[in-house]
Short mmCIF file of C-alpha atoms in Angstrom, two decimals:
data_model
loop_
_atom_site.label_atom_id
_atom_site.label_comp_id
_atom_site.label_asym_id
_atom_site.label_seq_id
_atom_site.Cartn_x
_atom_site.Cartn_y
_atom_site.Cartn_z
CA MET L 1 -25.15 -16.73 -61.69
CA THR L 2 -23.57 -19.22 -63.95
CA THR L 3 -20.00 -17.67 -65.08
CA PRO L 4 -19.07 -18.59 -68.67
CA ALA L 5 -16.72 -21.67 -69.15
CA ARG L 6 -12.83 -20.71 -69.37
CA THR L 7 -10.43 -22.99 -70.58
CA SER L 8 -6.59 -22.79 -71.24
CA HIS L 9 -7.14 -22.20 -75.18
CA ALA L 10 -9.89 -19.53 -74.46
CA ARG L 11 -9.60 -16.58 -76.77
CA THR L 12 -8.52 -13.06 -75.46
CA PRO L 13 -11.63 -11.27 -74.80
CA ALA L 14 -12.29 -8.35 -77.91
CA PRO L 15 -11.54 -4.59 -76.75
CA GLY L 16 -14.26 -3.38 -75.11
CA ALA L 17 -15.81 -7.08 -74.28
CA ALA L 18 -16.94 -7.94 -70.73
CA VAL L 19 -14.08 -10.23 -68.86
CA PRO L 20 -15.79 -12.72 -67.06
CA THR L 21 -14.46 -12.90 -63.18
CA ARG L 22 -12.13 -15.65 -62.36
CA ALA L 23 -12.17 -17.56 -59.18
CA GLU L 24 -8.73 -16.17 -58.53
CA ASP L 25 -9.76 -12.69 -59.01
CA ARG L 26 -9.05 -9.93 -55.74
CA THR L 27 -11.05 -6.98 -55.39
CA THR L 28 -9.70 -3.92 -58.00
CA PRO L 29 -8.62 -0.68 -57.30
CA PHE L 30 -11.88 0.42 -59.49
CA GLU L 31 -13.97 -1.32 -57.07
CA ILE L 32 -12.66 0.11 -54.08
CA PHE L 33 -13.16 3.58 -55.94
CA PHE L 34 -17.12 2.37 -56.14
CA ASP L 35 -17.14 1.68 -52.45
CA LEU L 36 -15.54 5.04 -51.42
CA VAL L 37 -18.46 6.64 -53.10
CA PHE L 38 -20.87 4.03 -51.62
CA VAL L 39 -19.69 5.00 -48.08
CA PHE L 40 -19.86 8.84 -48.62
CA ALA L 41 -23.28 8.28 -49.52
CA LEU L 42 -23.81 6.58 -46.04
CA THR L 43 -22.28 9.34 -44.42
CA ARG L 44 -24.28 11.94 -45.89
CA ASP L 45 -27.06 9.76 -44.36
CA VAL L 46 -25.51 10.25 -40.98
CA ALA L 47 -25.51 14.27 -41.69
CA LEU L 48 -29.31 13.74 -42.48
CA VAL L 49 -29.94 12.82 -38.74
CA GLU L 50 -27.33 15.22 -37.28
CA ALA L 51 -29.29 18.39 -38.81
CA THR L 52 -32.54 17.41 -36.96
CA PRO L 53 -32.15 14.32 -34.40
CA GLY L 54 -34.93 12.68 -33.53
CA ALA L 55 -37.41 9.87 -34.17
CA ASP L 56 -38.61 11.12 -37.80
CA SER L 57 -34.98 11.62 -38.94
CA LEU L 58 -33.52 8.65 -37.76
CA GLY L 59 -36.72 6.53 -39.40
CA ARG L 60 -35.65 8.45 -42.67
CA ALA L 61 -32.34 7.86 -42.47
CA VAL L 62 -32.72 4.01 -42.08
CA VAL L 63 -35.05 3.92 -44.99
CA LEU L 64 -32.13 5.50 -47.13
CA LEU L 65 -29.63 3.30 -45.83
CA LEU L 66 -31.57 0.03 -46.54
CA MET L 67 -32.23 1.45 -50.43
CA LEU L 68 -28.12 2.36 -50.36
CA TRP L 69 -27.05 -1.04 -48.99
CA TRP L 70 -29.50 -2.68 -51.69
CA SER L 71 -28.17 -0.94 -54.44
CA TRP L 72 -24.23 -1.49 -53.39
CA CYS L 73 -25.27 -5.32 -52.95
CA ALA L 74 -26.41 -5.53 -56.54
CA PHE L 75 -23.04 -4.26 -57.77
CA ILE L 76 -21.36 -6.91 -55.90
CA TRP L 77 -23.23 -9.38 -57.54
CA LEU L 78 -22.53 -8.14 -60.91
CA GLY L 79 -18.91 -7.80 -60.08
CA ASN L 80 -18.52 -11.52 -59.12
CA GLN L 81 -19.80 -12.38 -62.38
CA VAL L 82 -17.96 -10.12 -64.62
CA ARG L 83 -15.02 -7.77 -64.06
CA LEU L 84 -16.31 -4.37 -63.47
CA ASP L 85 -13.14 -2.68 -64.61
CA ARG L 86 -12.87 -3.51 -67.75
CA GLY L 87 -14.49 -3.25 -71.45
CA PHE L 88 -18.08 -1.31 -71.64
CA VAL L 89 -18.70 -2.43 -68.02
CA ARG L 90 -16.46 0.29 -66.64
CA VAL L 91 -18.38 2.90 -68.38
CA GLY L 92 -21.36 1.70 -66.85
CA MET L 93 -20.05 1.75 -63.53
CA LEU L 94 -18.83 5.17 -63.81
CA VAL L 95 -22.30 6.42 -64.74
CA ALA L 96 -23.71 4.26 -61.70
CA MET L 97 -20.97 6.25 -59.47
CA ALA L 98 -21.80 9.63 -60.63
CA ALA L 99 -25.44 8.72 -59.91
CA LEU L 100 -24.58 7.51 -56.33
CA PHE L 101 -22.70 10.62 -55.82
CA VAL L 102 -25.35 12.80 -56.26
CA VAL L 103 -27.58 10.45 -54.12
CA GLY L 104 -24.89 11.27 -51.38
CA LEU L 105 -25.36 15.04 -52.17
CA VAL L 106 -28.94 15.08 -52.04
CA VAL L 107 -29.55 12.90 -49.20
CA PRO L 108 -29.42 15.40 -46.21
CA GLU L 109 -32.25 17.51 -48.19
CA ALA L 110 -34.40 14.54 -49.21
CA TRP L 111 -37.27 15.50 -47.39
CA ASP L 112 -37.30 19.09 -47.71
CA ALA L 113 -39.79 20.92 -49.93
CA ARG L 114 -38.81 23.52 -52.59
CA PRO L 115 -41.96 25.13 -54.09
CA GLY L 116 -41.21 26.39 -57.51
CA ALA L 117 -38.43 24.06 -57.62
CA VAL L 118 -37.44 20.36 -58.29
CA ALA L 119 -37.86 18.83 -55.12
CA PRO L 120 -34.50 17.13 -53.64
CA ALA L 121 -36.45 13.92 -53.27
CA VAL L 122 -37.23 13.73 -57.10
CA VAL L 123 -33.75 14.54 -58.13
CA LEU L 124 -32.90 11.67 -55.70
CA ALA L 125 -35.30 9.29 -57.44
CA VAL L 126 -34.04 10.10 -60.55
CA ALA L 127 -30.39 9.42 -59.31
CA PHE L 128 -31.71 5.98 -57.74
CA THR L 129 -33.10 4.99 -60.82
CA VAL L 130 -29.99 5.64 -62.85
CA VAL L 131 -28.24 3.43 -60.45
CA ARG L 132 -30.60 0.53 -60.74
CA ALA L 133 -30.68 1.08 -64.60
CA CYS L 134 -27.04 0.80 -64.82
CA TYR L 135 -27.01 -2.34 -62.93
CA VAL L 136 -30.16 -3.85 -64.94
CA VAL L 137 -28.47 -2.98 -68.37
CA LEU L 138 -24.76 -4.41 -67.69
CA LEU L 139 -26.32 -7.56 -65.91
CA ALA L 140 -28.82 -8.07 -68.85
CA VAL L 141 -26.10 -7.89 -71.54
CA VAL L 142 -24.00 -10.43 -69.52
CA ALA L 143 -26.66 -12.89 -68.78
CA TRP L 144 -28.42 -12.86 -72.22
CA PRO L 145 -26.16 -15.62 -73.58
CA HIS L 146 -26.91 -17.80 -70.20
CA ARG L 147 -30.46 -19.40 -70.01
CA ARG L 148 -30.76 -19.53 -66.39
CA LEU L 149 -29.09 -16.44 -65.44
CA ARG L 150 -31.38 -14.73 -68.17
CA THR L 151 -34.48 -15.70 -66.70
CA GLN L 152 -33.23 -14.67 -63.08
CA VAL L 153 -32.74 -11.23 -64.38
CA LEU L 154 -36.23 -10.94 -65.98
CA LEU L 155 -37.79 -12.38 -62.59
CA ASP L 156 -35.89 -9.89 -60.76
CA LEU L 157 -37.14 -6.92 -63.17
CA VAL L 158 -40.77 -7.14 -61.43
CA PRO L 159 -40.05 -6.08 -57.89
CA GLN L 160 -37.22 -3.64 -59.09
CA SER L 161 -39.99 -1.72 -61.30
CA LEU L 162 -42.32 -1.83 -58.66
CA SER L 163 -40.08 -0.66 -56.27
CA ILE L 164 -39.01 2.35 -58.73
CA GLY L 165 -42.45 3.41 -58.99
CA LEU L 166 -43.07 3.79 -55.44
CA LEU L 167 -39.90 5.73 -55.04
CA PHE L 168 -40.97 8.19 -57.47
CA ALA L 169 -44.53 8.31 -55.96
CA GLY L 170 -42.97 8.95 -52.54
CA ALA L 171 -40.70 11.85 -54.01
CA LEU L 172 -43.94 13.37 -55.73
CA LEU L 173 -46.16 13.51 -52.21
CA GLY L 174 -43.49 14.07 -49.61
CA GLY L 175 -43.79 14.15 -46.13
CA ARG L 176 -44.71 10.99 -44.16
CA TRP L 177 -46.08 9.49 -47.46
CA GLN L 178 -42.51 9.81 -49.08
CA THR L 179 -41.19 7.83 -45.67
CA ALA L 180 -43.86 5.00 -45.90
CA LEU L 181 -43.64 4.86 -50.01
CA TRP L 182 -39.63 4.49 -49.94
CA ALA L 183 -40.04 2.09 -47.13
CA SER L 184 -42.59 0.20 -49.05
CA ALA L 185 -40.01 0.39 -52.21
CA PHE L 186 -37.39 -1.38 -50.44
CA VAL L 187 -39.92 -4.14 -49.16
CA VAL L 188 -40.97 -4.96 -52.32
CA ASP L 189 -37.45 -5.03 -53.76
CA PHE L 190 -36.47 -7.06 -50.54
CA VAL L 191 -39.00 -9.55 -50.36
CA GLY L 192 -39.54 -9.74 -54.30
CA GLY L 193 -35.33 -10.45 -54.61
CA ARG L 194 -35.61 -12.81 -51.98
CA SER L 195 -38.44 -15.03 -53.63
CA ALA L 196 -37.06 -14.53 -57.17
CA SER L 197 -33.69 -15.99 -55.77
CA ARG L 198 -35.59 -19.35 -55.35
CA TYR L 199 -35.11 -19.59 -58.86
CA ARG L 200 -31.24 -20.02 -58.19
CA GLY L 201 -30.24 -18.62 -61.14
CA TRP L 202 -27.39 -16.63 -59.23
CA ARG L 203 -23.92 -18.49 -58.97
CA VAL L 204 -20.92 -17.07 -56.88
CA GLY L 205 -18.28 -17.57 -59.34
CA SER L 206 -15.36 -16.28 -56.89
CA ALA L 207 -16.08 -16.76 -53.27
CA ARG L 208 -12.82 -14.81 -52.30
CA HIS L 209 -13.88 -11.90 -54.01
CA PHE L 210 -17.50 -11.84 -52.70
CA ALA L 211 -16.34 -12.04 -49.18
CA GLU L 212 -13.08 -9.32 -50.29
CA ARG L 213 -15.74 -6.78 -51.05
CA HIS L 214 -17.73 -6.94 -48.18
CA ASP L 215 -15.04 -7.21 -45.65
CA LEU L 216 -13.28 -3.94 -47.41
CA VAL L 217 -16.60 -2.10 -47.26
CA LEU L 218 -16.63 -2.46 -43.90
CA ILE L 219 -12.91 -1.55 -43.31
CA ILE L 220 -13.90 2.16 -45.14
CA ALA L 221 -17.09 2.36 -43.00
CA LEU L 222 -14.99 2.04 -39.89
CA GLY L 223 -12.40 4.43 -41.44
CA GLU L 224 -14.98 7.13 -41.85
CA THR L 225 -16.09 6.37 -38.20
CA VAL L 226 -12.73 7.68 -37.41
CA LEU L 227 -12.82 10.57 -40.11
CA ALA L 228 -16.23 11.77 -38.62
CA THR L 229 -15.07 12.03 -35.15
CA GLY L 230 -11.81 13.94 -36.22
CA ALA L 231 -13.93 16.46 -38.25
CA ARG L 232 -15.68 17.49 -35.17
CA VAL L 233 -12.28 18.61 -33.63
CA GLY L 234 -12.26 22.47 -32.80
CA SER L 235 -11.79 25.00 -30.39
CA TRP L 236 -13.13 22.31 -27.98
CA THR L 237 -10.13 20.25 -27.87
CA ALA L 238 -8.73 21.93 -24.90
CA GLN L 239 -11.49 20.20 -22.90
CA PRO L 240 -10.48 17.14 -21.54
CA ALA L 241 -13.74 15.47 -21.53
CA ALA L 242 -14.30 16.39 -25.13
CA LEU L 243 -10.93 14.88 -25.91
CA ALA L 244 -11.54 11.75 -23.70
CA VAL L 245 -14.79 11.12 -25.59
CA ALA L 246 -13.10 11.50 -28.90
CA LEU L 247 -10.45 8.98 -27.93
CA LEU L 248 -13.14 6.54 -26.45
CA GLY L 249 -14.90 6.76 -30.05
CA PHE L 250 -11.55 5.71 -31.51
CA LEU L 251 -11.36 2.56 -29.26
CA LEU L 252 -14.85 1.96 -30.22
CA THR L 253 -14.07 1.81 -33.81
CA ALA L 254 -10.97 -0.23 -32.99
CA SER L 255 -13.06 -2.89 -31.06
CA LEU L 256 -15.54 -3.03 -33.84
CA TRP L 257 -12.73 -3.88 -36.15
CA TRP L 258 -11.15 -6.47 -33.96
CA ALA L 259 -14.18 -8.09 -33.16
CA PHE L 260 -14.91 -8.95 -37.01
CA PHE L 261 -11.41 -8.94 -38.44
CA GLY L 262 -9.68 -10.59 -35.62
CA HIS L 263 -10.53 -14.39 -36.60
CA LEU L 264 -14.26 -14.18 -37.99
CA SER L 265 -13.74 -12.38 -41.65
CA GLY L 266 -11.29 -15.18 -42.57
CA ASP L 267 -13.24 -17.99 -41.28
CA ALA L 268 -16.02 -17.15 -43.07
CA ALA L 269 -14.36 -16.64 -46.32
CA ARG L 270 -13.07 -19.95 -46.18
CA ALA L 271 -16.41 -21.48 -45.28
CA LEU L 272 -17.71 -20.05 -47.99
CA ALA L 273 -14.93 -20.89 -50.48
CA GLY L 274 -15.21 -24.68 -48.78
CA THR L 275 -19.28 -24.84 -49.67
CA ASP L 276 -20.65 -26.86 -52.69
CA ARG L 277 -20.96 -24.41 -55.58
CA SER L 278 -24.54 -25.31 -56.21
CA ARG L 279 -25.39 -24.09 -52.44
CA ARG L 280 -22.81 -21.43 -52.10
CA SER L 281 -24.87 -18.43 -53.70
CA ALA L 282 -27.59 -19.20 -50.75
CA LEU L 283 -25.06 -18.87 -48.15
CA ALA L 284 -23.34 -15.71 -50.00
CA ARG L 285 -26.92 -14.12 -50.17
CA ASP L 286 -28.07 -15.04 -46.20
CA GLY L 287 -24.68 -14.32 -44.92
CA TYR L 288 -23.36 -11.40 -46.60
CA THR L 289 -25.95 -9.71 -48.57
CA PHE L 290 -28.40 -10.09 -45.41
CA GLY L 291 -25.86 -10.64 -42.44
CA HIS L 292 -23.60 -7.64 -43.36
CA LEU L 293 -26.39 -5.41 -43.05
CA PRO L 294 -26.74 -5.17 -39.54
CA ILE L 295 -23.22 -5.07 -38.88
CA VAL L 296 -22.34 -2.19 -41.64
CA GLY L 297 -25.75 -0.28 -40.37
CA GLY L 298 -24.46 -0.64 -36.61
CA VAL L 299 -20.93 1.43 -37.56
CA VAL L 300 -23.03 3.97 -39.09
CA LEU L 301 -25.07 4.80 -35.81
CA VAL L 302 -21.87 4.43 -33.86
CA ALA L 303 -20.62 7.29 -36.24
CA LEU L 304 -23.67 9.32 -35.18
CA GLY L 305 -23.76 8.49 -31.57
CA VAL L 306 -20.06 9.39 -31.27
CA ALA L 307 -20.44 12.62 -33.12
CA LEU L 308 -23.62 13.79 -31.10
CA LEU L 309 -22.09 12.84 -27.75
CA LEU L 310 -18.94 14.99 -28.78
CA ASP L 311 -21.49 18.10 -29.27
CA ASP L 312 -23.41 17.35 -26.04
CA VAL L 313 -19.88 17.15 -23.94
CA ALA L 314 -18.39 20.25 -25.87
CA ARG L 315 -21.51 22.03 -24.51
CA ALA L 316 -21.89 20.79 -20.91
CA PRO L 317 -19.10 18.48 -19.89
CA ASP L 318 -20.60 17.32 -16.55
CA ALA L 319 -24.27 17.10 -17.80
CA PRO L 320 -25.82 13.89 -19.25
CA ALA L 321 -26.08 13.30 -23.05
CA HIS L 322 -29.28 13.79 -24.78
CA GLY L 323 -31.40 10.62 -25.07
CA PHE L 324 -31.23 10.55 -28.72
CA ALA L 325 -27.14 10.56 -28.99
CA VAL L 326 -27.13 7.90 -26.27
CA VAL L 327 -29.61 5.78 -28.29
CA ALA L 328 -27.80 6.11 -31.39
CA LEU L 329 -24.41 5.01 -29.93
CA ALA L 330 -25.93 2.09 -27.72
CA GLY L 331 -28.11 0.97 -30.84
CA GLY L 332 -25.28 1.26 -33.07
CA ALA L 333 -23.31 -1.27 -30.73
CA VAL L 334 -26.22 -3.71 -30.18
CA SER L 335 -26.75 -3.77 -34.05
CA PHE L 336 -23.24 -4.53 -34.94
CA LEU L 337 -23.17 -7.38 -31.87
CA ALA L 338 -26.51 -8.93 -33.16
CA GLY L 339 -25.22 -8.81 -36.73
CA LEU L 340 -22.01 -10.47 -35.88
CA GLU L 341 -23.25 -13.44 -34.18
CA ALA L 342 -25.95 -13.94 -37.29
CA PHE L 343 -23.40 -13.68 -39.56
CA ARG L 344 -21.39 -16.29 -37.49
CA TRP L 345 -24.19 -18.37 -37.19
CA VAL L 346 -25.20 -18.39 -40.86
CA LEU L 347 -21.72 -19.03 -42.07
CA LEU L 348 -19.98 -21.12 -39.37
CA ARG L 349 -23.17 -22.72 -37.51
CA THR L 350 -21.53 -21.25 -33.92
CA TRP L 351 -22.13 -18.35 -31.90
CA ARG L 352 -20.26 -16.57 -28.90
CA PRO L 353 -22.52 -15.86 -25.68
CA ALA L 354 -20.11 -12.72 -24.92
CA SER L 355 -21.99 -10.55 -27.83
CA VAL L 356 -25.20 -11.49 -26.33
CA VAL L 357 -24.52 -10.36 -22.70
CA ALA L 358 -22.61 -7.55 -23.83
CA ALA L 359 -25.48 -6.41 -26.04
CA ALA L 360 -27.84 -6.54 -23.04
CA ALA L 361 -25.15 -4.71 -20.91
CA VAL L 362 -25.19 -1.82 -23.21
CA ALA L 363 -28.68 -1.61 -23.35
CA ALA L 364 -28.42 -1.31 -19.36
CA ALA L 365 -25.86 1.27 -19.98
CA ALA L 366 -28.02 3.55 -22.22
CA ALA L 367 -31.07 2.84 -19.78
CA ALA L 368 -28.69 4.53 -16.77
CA SER L 369 -27.47 7.38 -18.78
CA PRO L 370 -29.64 10.26 -17.51
CA TRP L 371 -27.95 10.05 -14.38
CA LEU L 372 -24.73 10.24 -15.85
CA PRO L 373 -22.45 12.72 -17.44
CA ALA L 374 -22.27 12.32 -21.08
CA TRP L 375 -18.51 11.24 -21.15
CA ALA L 376 -19.37 8.72 -18.61
CA SER L 377 -22.16 6.91 -20.52
CA ALA L 378 -19.76 6.97 -23.64
CA ALA L 379 -17.30 5.21 -21.40
CA ALA L 380 -19.68 2.72 -20.01
CA ILE L 381 -20.82 1.57 -23.48
CA VAL L 382 -17.19 1.65 -25.08
CA ALA L 383 -15.57 -0.64 -22.08
CA ILE L 384 -18.71 -3.16 -22.44
CA VAL L 385 -18.13 -3.48 -26.42
CA ALA L 386 -14.10 -3.74 -25.79
CA VAL L 387 -14.39 -6.57 -23.42
CA ALA L 388 -16.77 -8.33 -25.85
CA ALA L 389 -14.55 -7.59 -28.76
CA ALA L 390 -11.50 -8.84 -27.06
CA LEU L 391 -13.60 -11.88 -26.22
CA VAL L 392 -15.16 -12.76 -29.83
CA GLY L 393 -12.20 -11.66 -31.95
CA ARG L 394 -9.94 -14.64 -30.74
CA GLY L 395 -9.97 -17.87 -32.76
CA SER L 396 -11.47 -20.81 -31.02
CA ALA L 397 -10.49 -24.63 -32.57
CA ARG L 398 -14.37 -25.26 -32.83
CA SER L 399 -15.00 -22.62 -35.58
CA HIS L 400 -11.52 -23.64 -37.07
CA HIS L 401 -12.66 -27.32 -37.39
CA ARG L 402 -15.96 -26.35 -38.79
CA VAL L 403 -14.34 -24.47 -41.54
CA LEU L 404 -12.08 -27.30 -42.31
CA GLU L 405 -14.64 -29.98 -42.23
CA GLY L 406 -17.36 -27.87 -44.19
CA ARG L 407 -20.08 -29.91 -42.35
CA ARG L 408 -22.80 -26.85 -42.15
CA GLN L 409 -26.58 -27.43 -42.79
CA LEU L 410 -27.03 -24.18 -45.30
CA PRO L 411 -30.13 -22.56 -46.02
CA SER L 412 -31.87 -23.41 -49.01
#
C-alpha cells in the first residue's frame, strides 16, 4: 500500500484525522488490545470442538479459524498504513473489536438451531459483516487520495462482497450447508484476495511493525494455551498423572515458543526489512499472512489436544486417550512444525530437517497411542517436539548470512 509522503516540514495532522504509520513505528497497546479480542475468539473456537469432539465439530472450527484469521490479517495490513490508535480510525477499530467480541461469544453455538428465535449463525454472520465493513470503510477513506491503493481496494471489494453473501446464505440454511457455504466464503475471499494482490497496490510501510504484529499475536496465542490448561485444574490436581500432563502441556508450549522465537523470528523480521520495497509486500503476504496461519492454527489445536487429554487422564489415568484428543495434539504439533519450515523457507530460503523428522515422529507416536496410557502418548509427543525445538531454535551462520546479504529469490 502506498504510504503518504512524509517530510521533516510536514504539518501536524488535524484533530481526528488519520495518522500514517511511519517506518520506525512499533506495535501500540491499542493494537495489542485488538489482538487480545481476536485470540479470545480463537479460544472460543476451541470451546466449539470441546462441546462435541469429532470430525464435524473440528471441520466447523477450522472454517471459523480461517475466517477469523483472514479478518485479523486485514487489519494488520490496515495498521501498517495508518495508526489504528489515532483519530477516526480508532473509533472504527473499537466498533470492529466489539463485533469481533460478539463473534467470540457466539462461536460455540454457531451451528445450533433456535426455532422461533434468531439463529446464532445469523448473529455471527452479522458480526463478521460489521468487522469487514469497518475494515473496508476505514481503508477506503485512507486510500482514496492514492490512485493505486484506491484501485486495489475496489478490486478487493469483489471477493469480499461475494463472501458476505455466502456467509448469510449458510447462516440461513444451517447444518452441512452452513459448513460448506462458509468454507466457500473463505475460499472466495482467499482466492479473490490472492488474485487481486497481483495488482500490487499494497505496500508494507513499516516492515518492523508488520513482523512485530504477527509475533505478538503468536505470543498471545501461546499464553492462551497455558491459560486453557490452567483453567481445567480442579479436584484432579491430586492425581499425579493429571499434574504430569498439565506440566507436559506447559513444556510443549514453551518448546513451541523457543522453536519460533529462539532465532527465526528476528531473522525473518530482518529479512523482511532488508527486502526491496517493491517486493516486500509479496514477501509479507506469503511469509506472514499465509505462512503464519498453520503456525497459529497449530497452537490452537495443541490447546485443544492438551485440554482433551487432561480430561481423559482425570477420568482414567492408565487408559489410552481418546483418538480425537491425540489427533488434535499431534495434528497441532505437525501443523506448527510444517508451518515453521514453510515460513522459514519463504523468508530465508532455508529449512531445518529436524522439523520434518519430528513431524513424522509425532505422527508415528500418535499412531501408537491406542496401546499406550494417555499420559505416555502425551509424553512421547512432547518429548519429540521439545528435542526438535532445541535443534531448530538455535541460530545458524548460514541463515544469518542470508539475512545480511539479502540474496533471496522472492515470490512475485
